[in-house]
Structures are given as structure tokens and as C-alpha cells.
Amino acid sequence: MDLQRGFVLHRRPYSETSLLVDLFTEETGRLTVIAKGARAKRSAWKSVLQPFTPLLLRWSGKGALKTLTKAEPAAITLPLQQTALYSGFYVNELITRVIEPETANPQLFQHYLQCLTGLATQPQVEPTLRLFEFHLLNFFQAEDGIRDRSRHSC
């Protein structure tokens, strides 16, 4: 598998030295991987697996829980502070809670990237958040339209 562009949405401890990491990638969508050894004292992944850092990622595995095999920064971490930081976590939470696992949508990924960039550069967060929420709603309308068409074609 080639490297995929992606972001960490959320991470949590898993065993003494590993992390469970929720990712949002351009080609696969949302997925959860285990990052073995990421909590170890000398792990190179400690500083890499952070929210709002554009990453290049690779994983392996066939089940629902994949194993992260490579993670490297593609650019510097987006500098979110204060309200923009909380807003970024809100956007991550939206994706984690409403996007089905492994539902690819490169266009939604681009809107996510634009949202984070807007949060990092614009003085007002509300217009950036509303635009992302609008794109997220459009994603669900398109999904519903696909489901409706497939039901009627049977």
C-alpha cells in the first residue's frame, strides 16, 4: 500500500506501550489503527501522532483494527490556539462520530484540510466551522441519494 495523506483525529492508550489512533485519510476515510510501541519512552511516533499534523501514513491488516506501519509528517503542525484549537477538536469529534469507518471521500478530506487551514489563519472561527458543517451535511445528502437510488433500482 502506498502512503496516504491523513490526520490524527483522536488517540488513546492501548496496553503499556501502544496507542489506538483514529485517523482520517484522503483515500480510506476514517479508520482506527494500533500504533505499537508509540507510548514507549524512545518512540519516534510520540511527537508525530498528534492532531492537526498533516501526515503520510501506511498500515496493514485485514480486520477492523489495522496496525500502523509508517507515520511521517508531511508538513508542520497547523498552529491552532485558543478558540481555534477547541474548534479543531470539535471538527475532529464530528468526523469521529458521524463518518462510517472506511468510507472514502477525498472531497470531504479536502474540506477538512481547508477547515483546519482556515482555523489556523482566520481571526474568526465561526465562518470556517459553518462552511465545514455545510460540506459535511452535503456529504450525507449525497450518501442518502445513493442509498435511495440503490433501493429503487432493485
XYZ file of C-alpha atoms in Angstrom:
154
model
C 0.000 0.000 0.000
C 1.244 3.486 -0.870
C 1.474 6.217 1.724
C -1.806 8.039 2.293
C -2.307 11.604 3.389
C -4.127 11.833 6.676
C -4.600 13.332 10.120
C -4.933 12.016 13.665
C -8.444 12.657 14.933
C -8.015 11.112 18.367
C -5.619 8.837 20.228
C -5.858 6.865 23.438
C -3.663 4.454 25.387
C -3.734 0.785 24.456
C -1.617 -1.514 26.591
C 1.549 -0.264 28.253
C 3.349 0.885 25.117
C 0.775 1.238 22.332
C -1.899 3.671 21.202
C -5.238 3.298 19.465
C -5.312 6.075 16.888
C -8.366 7.285 14.984
C -7.273 8.571 11.584
C -8.955 10.470 8.767
C -7.288 9.800 5.431
C -7.867 11.027 1.917
C -8.302 7.625 0.259
C -9.713 5.405 3.025
C -11.674 7.844 5.164
C -11.914 7.273 8.902
C -10.236 4.242 10.465
C -8.696 3.093 13.735
C -5.180 1.693 13.880
C -2.959 0.395 16.628
C 0.397 2.144 16.878
C 2.575 -0.463 18.552
C 5.269 0.997 20.777
C 4.050 4.579 20.318
C 3.955 5.160 24.084
C 7.447 3.784 24.659
C 9.982 6.252 26.059
C 12.025 6.464 22.864
C 9.284 6.124 20.286
C 9.669 8.297 17.200
C 5.871 8.336 16.890
C 5.308 10.249 20.142
C 5.721 13.626 18.509
C 4.331 12.590 15.117
C 0.935 11.148 16.070
C -0.609 14.458 17.107
C -3.867 16.058 15.958
C -3.610 18.753 13.278
C -0.316 17.472 11.850
C -0.553 16.560 8.152
C 0.822 13.019 7.903
C 1.821 10.399 5.376
C 0.563 7.057 6.673
C 0.713 3.344 5.939
C -0.920 0.446 7.775
C -1.525 -3.246 7.336
C -4.115 -5.778 8.419
C -7.391 -7.243 7.250
C -9.701 -6.885 10.250
C -11.417 -3.853 11.703
C -8.290 -2.896 13.671
C -5.278 -2.300 11.440
C -1.620 -1.933 12.515
C 0.146 1.322 11.750
C 3.435 0.596 9.977
C 4.564 4.096 8.979
C 3.746 7.650 10.001
C 5.748 10.674 8.980
C 4.892 14.362 8.976
C 4.025 15.774 5.573
C 4.181 19.355 6.885
C 4.386 21.208 10.168
C 1.534 21.010 12.671
C -1.128 23.594 11.970
C -0.842 26.279 14.665
C -4.276 26.189 16.293
C -4.617 28.175 19.512
C -7.380 29.104 21.943
C -10.814 29.069 20.281
C -9.379 27.722 17.017
C -7.877 24.762 18.900
C -11.197 23.902 20.562
C -12.910 24.305 17.204
C -10.423 21.894 15.627
C -11.227 19.297 18.286
C -14.942 19.879 17.605
C -14.428 19.178 13.887
C -12.419 16.024 14.742
C -15.231 14.881 17.033
C -17.812 15.427 14.281
C -15.848 13.230 11.890
C -15.231 10.564 14.531
C -18.893 10.344 15.470
C -20.697 10.704 12.144
C -18.483 9.249 9.400
C -18.689 5.489 8.991
C -15.348 3.674 9.126
C -13.551 3.225 5.818
C -15.951 5.432 3.878
C -13.643 7.195 1.457
C -14.459 10.719 0.374
C -11.444 12.641 -0.934
C -13.566 15.763 -1.357
C -14.589 15.759 2.328
C -10.914 15.287 3.227
C -10.098 18.413 1.192
C -12.830 20.342 3.029
C -11.376 19.139 6.346
C -7.917 20.339 5.308
C -9.349 23.711 4.237
C -11.205 23.964 7.543
C -8.063 23.358 9.599
C -6.135 25.846 7.470
C -8.902 28.402 7.940
C -8.955 27.843 11.694
C -5.181 28.383 11.795
C -5.209 31.556 9.682
C -8.561 33.346 10.068
C -9.340 35.546 13.080
C -12.998 34.403 13.245
C -13.662 30.654 13.522
C -17.440 30.673 13.013
C -17.497 31.122 9.202
C -14.902 28.358 8.801
C -16.864 25.987 11.054
C -20.201 26.706 9.345
C -18.663 26.059 5.933
C -17.263 22.696 7.061
C -20.610 21.751 8.650
C -22.306 22.656 5.365
C -19.930 20.386 3.414
C -20.483 17.594 5.942
C -24.259 17.881 5.514
C -23.838 17.791 1.730
C -21.786 14.599 2.143
C -24.716 12.979 3.979
C -27.247 14.191 1.429
C -25.170 12.626 -1.336
C -24.898 9.371 0.666
C -28.682 9.302 1.196
C -29.240 9.918 -2.519
C -27.006 6.975 -3.403
C -28.833 4.721 -0.920
C -32.257 5.832 -2.236
C -31.260 5.171 -5.861
C -29.908 1.727 -4.998
C -33.124 0.797 -3.151
C -35.299 1.829 -6.088
C -33.180 0.055 -8.689
C -33.658 -3.393 -7.105
